[in-house]
Tab-separated table of C-alpha atoms and ligand atoms in Angstrom:
chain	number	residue	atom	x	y	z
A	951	UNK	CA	15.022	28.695	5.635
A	952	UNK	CA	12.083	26.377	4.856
A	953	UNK	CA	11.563	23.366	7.171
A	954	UNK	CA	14.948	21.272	6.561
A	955	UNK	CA	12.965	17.652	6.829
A	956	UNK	CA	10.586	18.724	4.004
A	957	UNK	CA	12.612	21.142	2.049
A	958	UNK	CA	15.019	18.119	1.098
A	959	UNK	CA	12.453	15.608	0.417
A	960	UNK	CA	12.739	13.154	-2.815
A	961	UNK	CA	9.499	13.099	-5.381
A	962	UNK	CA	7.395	10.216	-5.032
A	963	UNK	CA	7.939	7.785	-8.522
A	964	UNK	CA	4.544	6.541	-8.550
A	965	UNK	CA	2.726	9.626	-8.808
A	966	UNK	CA	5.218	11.084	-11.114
A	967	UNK	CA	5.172	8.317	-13.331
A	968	UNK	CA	1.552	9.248	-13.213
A	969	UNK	CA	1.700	12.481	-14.038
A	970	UNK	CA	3.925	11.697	-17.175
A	971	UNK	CA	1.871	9.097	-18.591
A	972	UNK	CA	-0.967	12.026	-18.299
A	973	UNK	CA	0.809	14.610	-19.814
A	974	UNK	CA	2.259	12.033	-22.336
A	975	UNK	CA	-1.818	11.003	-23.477
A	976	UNK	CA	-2.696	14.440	-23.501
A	977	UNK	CA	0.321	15.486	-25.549
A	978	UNK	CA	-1.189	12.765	-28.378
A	979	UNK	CA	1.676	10.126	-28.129
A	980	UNK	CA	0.769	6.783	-27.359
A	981	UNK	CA	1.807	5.337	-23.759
A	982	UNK	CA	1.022	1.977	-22.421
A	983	UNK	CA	1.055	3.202	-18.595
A	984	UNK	CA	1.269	0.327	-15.686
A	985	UNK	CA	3.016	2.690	-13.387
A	986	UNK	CA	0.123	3.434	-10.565
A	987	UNK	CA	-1.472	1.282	-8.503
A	988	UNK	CA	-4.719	2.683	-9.173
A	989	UNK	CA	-7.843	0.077	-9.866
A	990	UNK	CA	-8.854	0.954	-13.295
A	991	UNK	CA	-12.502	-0.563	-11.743
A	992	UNK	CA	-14.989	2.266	-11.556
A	993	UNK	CA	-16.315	2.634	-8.016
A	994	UNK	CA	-19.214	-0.145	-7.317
A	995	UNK	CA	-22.275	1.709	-8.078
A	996	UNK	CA	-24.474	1.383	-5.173
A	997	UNK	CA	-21.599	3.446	-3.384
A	998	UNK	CA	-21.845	6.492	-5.826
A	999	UNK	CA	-25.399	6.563	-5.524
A	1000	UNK	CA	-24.836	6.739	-1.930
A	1001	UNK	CA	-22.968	9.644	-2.096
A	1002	UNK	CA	-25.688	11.247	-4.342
A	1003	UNK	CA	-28.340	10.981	-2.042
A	1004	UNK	CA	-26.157	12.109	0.929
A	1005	UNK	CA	-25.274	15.399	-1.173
A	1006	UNK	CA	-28.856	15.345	-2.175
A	1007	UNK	CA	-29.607	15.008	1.643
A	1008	UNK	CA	-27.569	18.416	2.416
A	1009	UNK	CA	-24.687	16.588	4.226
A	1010	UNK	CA	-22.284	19.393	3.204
A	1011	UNK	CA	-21.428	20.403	6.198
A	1012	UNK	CA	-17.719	19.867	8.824
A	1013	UNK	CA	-18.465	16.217	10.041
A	1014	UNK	CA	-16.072	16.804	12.923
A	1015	UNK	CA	-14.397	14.031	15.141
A	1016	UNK	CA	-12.585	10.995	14.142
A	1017	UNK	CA	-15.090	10.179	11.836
A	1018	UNK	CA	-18.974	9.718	11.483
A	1019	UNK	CA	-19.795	6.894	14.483
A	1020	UNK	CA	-21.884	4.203	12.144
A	1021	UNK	CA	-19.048	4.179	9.504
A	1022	UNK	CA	-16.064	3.719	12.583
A	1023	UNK	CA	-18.223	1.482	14.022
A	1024	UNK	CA	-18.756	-0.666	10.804
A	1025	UNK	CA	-15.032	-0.220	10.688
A	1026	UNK	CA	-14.817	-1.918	14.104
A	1027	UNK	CA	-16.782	-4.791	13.710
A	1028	UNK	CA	-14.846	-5.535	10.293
A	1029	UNK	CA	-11.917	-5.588	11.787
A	1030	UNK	CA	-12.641	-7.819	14.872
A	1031	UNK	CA	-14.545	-10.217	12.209
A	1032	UNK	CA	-12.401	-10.426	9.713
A	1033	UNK	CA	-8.291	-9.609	10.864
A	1034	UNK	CA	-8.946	-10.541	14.730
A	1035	UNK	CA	-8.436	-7.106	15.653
A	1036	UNK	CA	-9.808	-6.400	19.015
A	1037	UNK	CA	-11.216	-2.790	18.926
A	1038	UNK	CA	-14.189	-0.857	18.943
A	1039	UNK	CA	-15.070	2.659	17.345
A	1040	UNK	CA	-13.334	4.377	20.202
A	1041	UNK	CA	-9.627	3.210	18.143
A	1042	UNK	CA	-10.600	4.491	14.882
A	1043	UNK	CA	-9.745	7.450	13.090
A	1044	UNK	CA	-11.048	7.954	9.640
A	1045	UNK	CA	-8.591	9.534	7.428
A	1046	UNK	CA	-8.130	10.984	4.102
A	1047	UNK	CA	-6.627	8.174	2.125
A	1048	UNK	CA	-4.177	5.020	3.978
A	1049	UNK	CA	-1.005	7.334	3.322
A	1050	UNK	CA	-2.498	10.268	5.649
A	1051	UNK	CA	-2.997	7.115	7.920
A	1052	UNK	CA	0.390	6.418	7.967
A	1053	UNK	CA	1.359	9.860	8.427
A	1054	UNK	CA	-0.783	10.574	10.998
A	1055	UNK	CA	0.857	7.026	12.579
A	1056	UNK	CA	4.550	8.088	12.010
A	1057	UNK	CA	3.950	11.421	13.350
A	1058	UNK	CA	2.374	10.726	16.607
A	1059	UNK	CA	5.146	8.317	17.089
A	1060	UNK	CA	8.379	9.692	16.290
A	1061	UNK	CA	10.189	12.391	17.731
A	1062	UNK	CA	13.135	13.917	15.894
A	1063	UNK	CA	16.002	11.508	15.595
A	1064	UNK	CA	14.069	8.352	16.480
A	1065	UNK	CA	14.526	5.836	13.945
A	1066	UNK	CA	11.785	3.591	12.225
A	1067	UNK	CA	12.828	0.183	10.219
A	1068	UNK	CA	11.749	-0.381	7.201
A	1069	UNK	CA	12.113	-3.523	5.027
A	1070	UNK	CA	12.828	-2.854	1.487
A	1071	UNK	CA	11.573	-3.262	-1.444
A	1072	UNK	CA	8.883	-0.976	0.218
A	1073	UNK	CA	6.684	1.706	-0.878
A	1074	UNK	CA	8.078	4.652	-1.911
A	1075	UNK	CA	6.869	7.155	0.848
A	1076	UNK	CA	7.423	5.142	4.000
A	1077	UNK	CA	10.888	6.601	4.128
A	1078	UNK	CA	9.738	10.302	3.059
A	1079	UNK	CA	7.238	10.127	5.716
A	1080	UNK	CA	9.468	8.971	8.340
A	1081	UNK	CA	11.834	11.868	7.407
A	1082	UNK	CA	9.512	14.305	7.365
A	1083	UNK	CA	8.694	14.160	11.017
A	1084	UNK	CA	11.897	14.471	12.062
A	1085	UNK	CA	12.986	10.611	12.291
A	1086	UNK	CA	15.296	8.565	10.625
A	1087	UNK	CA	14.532	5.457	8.368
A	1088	UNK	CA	16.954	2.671	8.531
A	1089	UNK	CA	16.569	0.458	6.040
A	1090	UNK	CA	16.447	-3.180	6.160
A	1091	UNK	CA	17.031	-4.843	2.689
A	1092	UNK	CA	15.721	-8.044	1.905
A	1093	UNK	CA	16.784	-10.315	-0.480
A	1094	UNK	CA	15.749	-11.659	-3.740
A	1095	UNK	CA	17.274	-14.811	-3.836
A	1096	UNK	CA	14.760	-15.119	-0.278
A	1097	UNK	CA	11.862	-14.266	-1.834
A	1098	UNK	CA	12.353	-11.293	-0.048
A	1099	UNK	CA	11.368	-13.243	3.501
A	1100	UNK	CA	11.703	-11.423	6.674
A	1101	UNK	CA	14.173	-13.281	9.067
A	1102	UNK	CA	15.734	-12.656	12.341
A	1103	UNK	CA	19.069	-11.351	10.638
A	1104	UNK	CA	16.604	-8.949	9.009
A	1105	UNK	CA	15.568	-6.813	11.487
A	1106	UNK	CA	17.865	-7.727	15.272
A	1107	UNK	CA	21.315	-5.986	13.735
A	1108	UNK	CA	18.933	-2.923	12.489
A	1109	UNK	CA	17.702	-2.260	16.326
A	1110	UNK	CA	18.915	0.657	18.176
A	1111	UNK	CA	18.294	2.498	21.551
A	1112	UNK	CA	16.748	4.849	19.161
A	1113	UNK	CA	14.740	2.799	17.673
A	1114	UNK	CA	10.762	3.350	17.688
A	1115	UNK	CA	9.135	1.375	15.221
A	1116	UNK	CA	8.501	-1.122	12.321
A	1117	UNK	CA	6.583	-0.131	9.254
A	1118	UNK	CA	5.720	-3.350	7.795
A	1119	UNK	CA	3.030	-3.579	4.234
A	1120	UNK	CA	1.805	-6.863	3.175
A	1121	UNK	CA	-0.373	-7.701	0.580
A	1122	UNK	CA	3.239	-6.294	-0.459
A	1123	UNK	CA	3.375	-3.408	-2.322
A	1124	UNK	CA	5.893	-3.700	-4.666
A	1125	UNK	CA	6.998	-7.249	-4.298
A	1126	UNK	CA	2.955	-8.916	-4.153
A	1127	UNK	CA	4.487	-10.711	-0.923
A	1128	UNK	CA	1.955	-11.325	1.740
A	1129	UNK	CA	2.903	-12.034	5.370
A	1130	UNK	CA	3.893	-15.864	6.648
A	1131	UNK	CA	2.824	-17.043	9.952
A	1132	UNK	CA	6.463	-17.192	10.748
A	1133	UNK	CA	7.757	-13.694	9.737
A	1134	UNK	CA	4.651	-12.381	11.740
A	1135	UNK	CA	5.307	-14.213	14.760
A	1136	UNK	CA	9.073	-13.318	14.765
A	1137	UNK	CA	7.875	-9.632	13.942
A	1138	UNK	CA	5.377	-10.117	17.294
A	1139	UNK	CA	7.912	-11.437	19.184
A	1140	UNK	CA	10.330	-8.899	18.277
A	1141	UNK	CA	8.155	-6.022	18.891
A	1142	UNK	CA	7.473	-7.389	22.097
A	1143	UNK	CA	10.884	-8.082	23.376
A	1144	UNK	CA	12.346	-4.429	22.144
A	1145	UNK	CA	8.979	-2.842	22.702
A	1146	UNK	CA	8.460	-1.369	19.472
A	1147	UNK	CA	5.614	-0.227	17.817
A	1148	UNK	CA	4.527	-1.628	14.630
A	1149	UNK	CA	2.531	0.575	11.748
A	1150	UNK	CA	0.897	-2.020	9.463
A	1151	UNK	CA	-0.223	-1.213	6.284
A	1152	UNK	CA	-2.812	-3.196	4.959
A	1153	UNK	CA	-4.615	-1.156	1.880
A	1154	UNK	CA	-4.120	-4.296	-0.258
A	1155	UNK	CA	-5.494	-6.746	1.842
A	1156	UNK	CA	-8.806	-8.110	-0.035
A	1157	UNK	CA	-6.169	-8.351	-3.595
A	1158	UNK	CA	-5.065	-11.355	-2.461
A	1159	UNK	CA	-4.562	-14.210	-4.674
A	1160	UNK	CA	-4.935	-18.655	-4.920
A	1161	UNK	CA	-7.222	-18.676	-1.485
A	1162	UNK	CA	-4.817	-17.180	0.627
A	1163	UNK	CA	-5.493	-14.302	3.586
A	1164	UNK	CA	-3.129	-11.802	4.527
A	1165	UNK	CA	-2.330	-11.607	8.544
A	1166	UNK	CA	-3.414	-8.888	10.459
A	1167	UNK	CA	-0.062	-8.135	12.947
A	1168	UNK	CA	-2.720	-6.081	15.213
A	1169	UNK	CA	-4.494	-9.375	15.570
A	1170	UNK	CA	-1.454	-10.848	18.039
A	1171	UNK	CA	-2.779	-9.722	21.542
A	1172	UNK	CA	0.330	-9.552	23.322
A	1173	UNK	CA	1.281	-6.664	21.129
A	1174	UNK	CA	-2.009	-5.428	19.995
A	1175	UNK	CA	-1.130	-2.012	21.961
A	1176	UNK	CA	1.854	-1.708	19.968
A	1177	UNK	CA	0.373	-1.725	16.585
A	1178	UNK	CA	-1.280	0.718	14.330
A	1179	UNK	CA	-3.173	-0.533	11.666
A	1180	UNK	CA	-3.667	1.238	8.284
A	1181	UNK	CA	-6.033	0.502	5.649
A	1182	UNK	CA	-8.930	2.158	3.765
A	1183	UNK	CA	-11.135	1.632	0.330
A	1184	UNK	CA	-8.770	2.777	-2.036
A	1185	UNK	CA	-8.034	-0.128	-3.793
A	1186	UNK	CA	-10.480	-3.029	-2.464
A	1187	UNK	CA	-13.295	-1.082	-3.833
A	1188	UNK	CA	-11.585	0.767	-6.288
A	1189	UNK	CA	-11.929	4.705	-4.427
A	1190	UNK	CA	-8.862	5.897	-4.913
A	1191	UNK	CA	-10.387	9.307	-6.153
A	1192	UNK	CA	-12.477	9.656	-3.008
A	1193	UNK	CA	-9.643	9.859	-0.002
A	1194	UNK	CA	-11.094	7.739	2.475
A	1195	UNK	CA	-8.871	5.282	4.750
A	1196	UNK	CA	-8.910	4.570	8.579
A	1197	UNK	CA	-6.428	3.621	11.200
A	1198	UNK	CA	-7.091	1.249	13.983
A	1199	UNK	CA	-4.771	1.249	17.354
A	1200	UNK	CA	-4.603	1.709	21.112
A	1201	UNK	CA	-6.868	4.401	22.602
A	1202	UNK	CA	-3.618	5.942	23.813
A	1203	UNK	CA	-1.841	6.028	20.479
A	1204	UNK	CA	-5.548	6.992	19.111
A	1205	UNK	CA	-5.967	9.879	20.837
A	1206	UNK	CA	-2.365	10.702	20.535
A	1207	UNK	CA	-2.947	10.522	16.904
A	1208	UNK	CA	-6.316	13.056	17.672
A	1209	UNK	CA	-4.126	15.380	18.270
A	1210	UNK	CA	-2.646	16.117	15.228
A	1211	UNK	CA	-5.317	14.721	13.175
A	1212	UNK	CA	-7.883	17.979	14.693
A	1213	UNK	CA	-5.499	20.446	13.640
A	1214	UNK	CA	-5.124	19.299	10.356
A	1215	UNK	CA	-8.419	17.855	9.446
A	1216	UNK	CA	-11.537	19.219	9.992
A	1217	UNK	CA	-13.015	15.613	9.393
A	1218	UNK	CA	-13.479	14.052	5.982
A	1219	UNK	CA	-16.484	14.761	3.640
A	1220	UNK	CA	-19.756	13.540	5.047
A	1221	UNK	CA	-20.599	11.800	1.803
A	1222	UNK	CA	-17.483	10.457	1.200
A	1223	UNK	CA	-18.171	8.706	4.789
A	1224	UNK	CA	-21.907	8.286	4.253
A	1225	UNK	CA	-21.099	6.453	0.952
A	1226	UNK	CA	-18.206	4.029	2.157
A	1227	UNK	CA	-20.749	2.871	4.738
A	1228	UNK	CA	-21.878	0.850	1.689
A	1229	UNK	CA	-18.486	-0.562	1.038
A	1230	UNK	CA	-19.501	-3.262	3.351
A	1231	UNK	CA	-22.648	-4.332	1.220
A	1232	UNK	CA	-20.140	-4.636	-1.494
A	1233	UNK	CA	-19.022	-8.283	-0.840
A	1234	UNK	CA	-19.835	-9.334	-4.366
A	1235	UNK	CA	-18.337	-6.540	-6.384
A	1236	UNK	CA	-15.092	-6.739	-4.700
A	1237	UNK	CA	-14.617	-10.238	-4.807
A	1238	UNK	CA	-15.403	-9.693	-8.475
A	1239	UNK	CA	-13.184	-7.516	-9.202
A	1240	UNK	CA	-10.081	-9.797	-6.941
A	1241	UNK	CA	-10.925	-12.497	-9.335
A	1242	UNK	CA	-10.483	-10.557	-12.268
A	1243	UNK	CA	-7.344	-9.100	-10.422
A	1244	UNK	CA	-5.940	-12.660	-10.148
A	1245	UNK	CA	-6.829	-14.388	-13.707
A	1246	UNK	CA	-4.747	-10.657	-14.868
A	1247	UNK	CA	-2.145	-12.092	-12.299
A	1248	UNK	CA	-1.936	-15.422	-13.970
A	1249	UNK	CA	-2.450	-14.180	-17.177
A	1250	UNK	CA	0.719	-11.254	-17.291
A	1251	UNK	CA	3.111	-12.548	-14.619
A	1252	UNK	CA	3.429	-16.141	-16.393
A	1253	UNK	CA	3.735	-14.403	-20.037
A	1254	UNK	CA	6.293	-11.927	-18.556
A	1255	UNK	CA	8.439	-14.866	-16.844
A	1256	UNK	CA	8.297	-16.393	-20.516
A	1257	UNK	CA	9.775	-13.584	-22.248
A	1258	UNK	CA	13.712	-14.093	-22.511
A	1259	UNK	CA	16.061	-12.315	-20.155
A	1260	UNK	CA	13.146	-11.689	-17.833
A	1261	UNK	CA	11.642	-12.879	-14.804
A	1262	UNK	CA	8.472	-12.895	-12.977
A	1263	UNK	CA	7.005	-14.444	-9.854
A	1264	UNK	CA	3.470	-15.067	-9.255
A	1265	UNK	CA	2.454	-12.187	-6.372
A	1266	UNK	CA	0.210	-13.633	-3.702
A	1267	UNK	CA	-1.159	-10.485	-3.666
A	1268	UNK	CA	-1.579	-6.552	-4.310
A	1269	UNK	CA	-1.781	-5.667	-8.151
A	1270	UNK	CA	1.708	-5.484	-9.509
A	1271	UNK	CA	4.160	-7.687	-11.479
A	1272	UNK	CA	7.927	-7.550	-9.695
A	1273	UNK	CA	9.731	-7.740	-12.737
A	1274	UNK	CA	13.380	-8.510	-13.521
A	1275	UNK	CA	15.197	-7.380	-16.303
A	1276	UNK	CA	18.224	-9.585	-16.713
A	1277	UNK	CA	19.566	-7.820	-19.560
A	1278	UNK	CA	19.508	-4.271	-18.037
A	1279	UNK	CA	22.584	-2.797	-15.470
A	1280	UNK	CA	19.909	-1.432	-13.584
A	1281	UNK	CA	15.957	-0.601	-13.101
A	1282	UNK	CA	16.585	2.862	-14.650
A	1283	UNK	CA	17.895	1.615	-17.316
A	1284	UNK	CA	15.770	-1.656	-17.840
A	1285	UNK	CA	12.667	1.709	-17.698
A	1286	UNK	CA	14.511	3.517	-19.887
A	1287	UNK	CA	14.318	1.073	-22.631
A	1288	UNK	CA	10.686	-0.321	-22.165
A	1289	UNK	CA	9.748	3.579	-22.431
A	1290	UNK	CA	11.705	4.357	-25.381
A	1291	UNK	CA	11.524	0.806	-27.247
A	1292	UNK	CA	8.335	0.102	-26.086
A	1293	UNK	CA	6.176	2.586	-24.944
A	1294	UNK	CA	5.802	1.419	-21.552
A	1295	UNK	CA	5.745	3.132	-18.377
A	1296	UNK	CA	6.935	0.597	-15.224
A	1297	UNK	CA	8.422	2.345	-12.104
A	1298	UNK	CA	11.881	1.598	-11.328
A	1299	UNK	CA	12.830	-0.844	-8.672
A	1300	UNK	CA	15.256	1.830	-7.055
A	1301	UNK	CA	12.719	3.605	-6.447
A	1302	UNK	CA	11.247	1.227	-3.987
A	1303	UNK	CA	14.828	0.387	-2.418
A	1304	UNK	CA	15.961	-2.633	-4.997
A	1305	UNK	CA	19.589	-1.889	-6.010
A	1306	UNK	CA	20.872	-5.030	-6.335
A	1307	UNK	CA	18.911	-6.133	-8.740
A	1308	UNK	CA	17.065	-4.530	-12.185
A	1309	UNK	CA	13.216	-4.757	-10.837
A	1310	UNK	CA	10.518	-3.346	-12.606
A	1311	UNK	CA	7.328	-2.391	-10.979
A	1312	UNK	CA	4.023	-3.172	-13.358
A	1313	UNK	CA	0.827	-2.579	-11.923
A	1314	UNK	CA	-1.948	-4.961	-13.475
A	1315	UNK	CA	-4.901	-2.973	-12.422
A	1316	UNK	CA	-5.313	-2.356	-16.226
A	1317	UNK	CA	-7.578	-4.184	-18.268
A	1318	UNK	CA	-6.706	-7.598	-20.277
A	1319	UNK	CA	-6.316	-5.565	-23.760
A	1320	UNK	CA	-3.901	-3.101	-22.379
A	1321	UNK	CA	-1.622	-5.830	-20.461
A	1322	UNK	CA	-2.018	-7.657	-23.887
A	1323	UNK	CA	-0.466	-4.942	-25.497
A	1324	UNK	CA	2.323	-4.804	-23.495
A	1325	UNK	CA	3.251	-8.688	-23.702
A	1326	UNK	CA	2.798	-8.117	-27.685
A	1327	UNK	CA	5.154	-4.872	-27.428
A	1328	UNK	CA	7.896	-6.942	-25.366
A	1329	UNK	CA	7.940	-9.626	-27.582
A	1330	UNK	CA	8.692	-7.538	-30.637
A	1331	UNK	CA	11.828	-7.068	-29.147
A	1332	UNK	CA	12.810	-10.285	-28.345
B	2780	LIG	N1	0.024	3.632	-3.854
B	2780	LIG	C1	-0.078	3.689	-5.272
B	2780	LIG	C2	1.201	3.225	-5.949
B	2780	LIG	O1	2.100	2.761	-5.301
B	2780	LIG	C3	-0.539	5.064	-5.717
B	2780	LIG	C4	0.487	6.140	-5.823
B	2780	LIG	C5	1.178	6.436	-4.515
B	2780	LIG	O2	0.522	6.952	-3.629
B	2780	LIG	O3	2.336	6.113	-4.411
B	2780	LIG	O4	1.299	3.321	-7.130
């Protein structure tokens, strides 16, 4: 029989929900999609010209290794500047997109039957992942009502002899939560008392929103051999179509990580690399396109949270709306309706782990018109 982790794996929402709104437009019906989180931004043009003249240039060939040594060292510095991250191009690997990251993370961690914690709401493919090499997720839900804050009660009663790691993702993807000093420093201390490792995703940290700055968990020292940090361009400068993140961790872990990463990747495109060097001359453009991000924020969440029977909190960051449906039993059905009454397409909050309450996902990486659309087509039921 076929591999029984991968055989029995769920779909992932977000890319389905994808796929329908697709088929949906090219069917001719009319869809207002804010299911993916997929910047609607076109990538900053300097970086496709970049790519251009590195095709141009012949770079067509394998770039083999963990990546092309200007762009991991680039990667470096960033990281020590900016999150605190002690490393140099010797801990990065640069991967095909953050989830391979966190793949390639999981993997080299687990073996079958060791458990990894992870707080929901949470992305939809931490657990998948986790599952698929061999380990077990257990699942730490966190509550509404909390503001979905990480405390002690949290994660302690979710800690086994089995248990490996944390995944934790902040800029928050669903909930737009980003990471307290306090929830970070119990997470630290934590990590360092039960010696766990920690994956950290952090793909959404430059969407961040009202001056604040997400908190790099790699940056703690004391446990800086214990994490694994995951991030990439994806979504800060809008390349989602162009599979390019990194990880940053340990030499051990790193090279652990090598590993796998040499059998299954004969490195990543030379001008995808070549051209993401430029993502760090693109200062201007992304912090452009964050404050567009956040007057969408202020404009959608606080006309949602208007609407009757509904609620929405401001994210401090990432690009989606955490919606609640009072009037729905649940997020399936709460979907269910804004497809069929509305033509909207939201992803369900059970998706991401939210059963007790009916959360809708909306991603506002769409442009002003569409989200005003949306608002108009809620209100007509109200
Ligand atoms: N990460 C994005 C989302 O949550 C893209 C789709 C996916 O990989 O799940 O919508």
């Amino acid at each position: 029989m076929y591999n029984k982790f991968i055989s029995q794996l769920e779909g992932s929402s977000s890319v389905e929900l994808m796929l329908k709104a697709e088929q949906m437009r090219k069917a001719g019906k009319k869809v207002i999609s804010l299911a993916g989180g997929e910047p609607d931004f076109d990538t900053p043009r300097r970086i496709v010209s970049k790519a251009i003249e590195s095709l141009n240039n012949g770079e067509t060939h394998y770039a083999v290794g963990k990546g092309i040594l200007p762009l991991r060292e680039k990667i470096a510095e960033k990281l020590q500047k900016e999150n605190g991250i002690l490393c140099t191009s010797e801990n990065i690997i640069v991967t095909p997109g953050g989830k391979y990251g966190v793949y390639l993370a999981v993997a080299s961690l687990l073996n079958v039957g060791d458990e990894a914690i992870v707080f929901t709401p949470a992305w939809v493919s931490y657990c998948p992942i986790i599952r698929a090499c061999g380990g077990v997720p257990v699942v730490s839900h966190l509550q509404y009502e909390d503001n979905y804050k990480i405390k002690e009660e949290n994660v302690i009663p979710y800690i086994t002899p089995k248990t490996k790691a944390l995944i934790i993702n902040y800029p928050n993807n669903p909930t737009g939560k980003i990471l307290s000093e306090e929830e970070a420093e119990l997470l630290r201390d934590i990590a360092e008392k039960y010696n766990l490792y920690i994956v950290s995703d952090e793909i959404y940290e430059k969407v961040v929103f009202d001056g604040k700055k997400n908190i790099s968990i790699g940056s703690y020292r004391s446990i800086a051999d214990k994490v694994i940090t995951v991030n990439g361009f994806s979504k800060c400068a809008a390349m989602t179509g162009w599979r390019i993140g990194y990880t940053a961790a340990s030499k051990e872990v790193t090279d652990v990580m090598y590993n796998l990463y040499v059998h299954t990747i004969t490195g990543i495109s030379p001008f995808v690399q070549r051209a993401s060097l430029e993502v760090f001359q693109c200062e201007e453009e992304i912090e452009e396109m964050r404050t567009i991000y956040e007057s969408r924020r202020n404009y959608f969440t606080d006309a949602l949270d208007e609407l009757n029977g509904v609620e929405c909190r401001r994210p401090e960051g990432a690009f989606y709306a955490w919606v609640r449906f009072n009037n729905a039993r649940d997020s399936k059905e709460a979907c269910r309706n804004l497809l069929d009454q509305h033509g909207i397409i939201g992803v369900d909050g059970q998706s991401y782990g939210e059963i007790e309450h009916p959360c809708v996902r909306f991603s506002f990486a769409s442009n002003m018109e569409v989200l005003k659309e949306a608002i108009e087509q809620l209100k007509m039921g109200q």
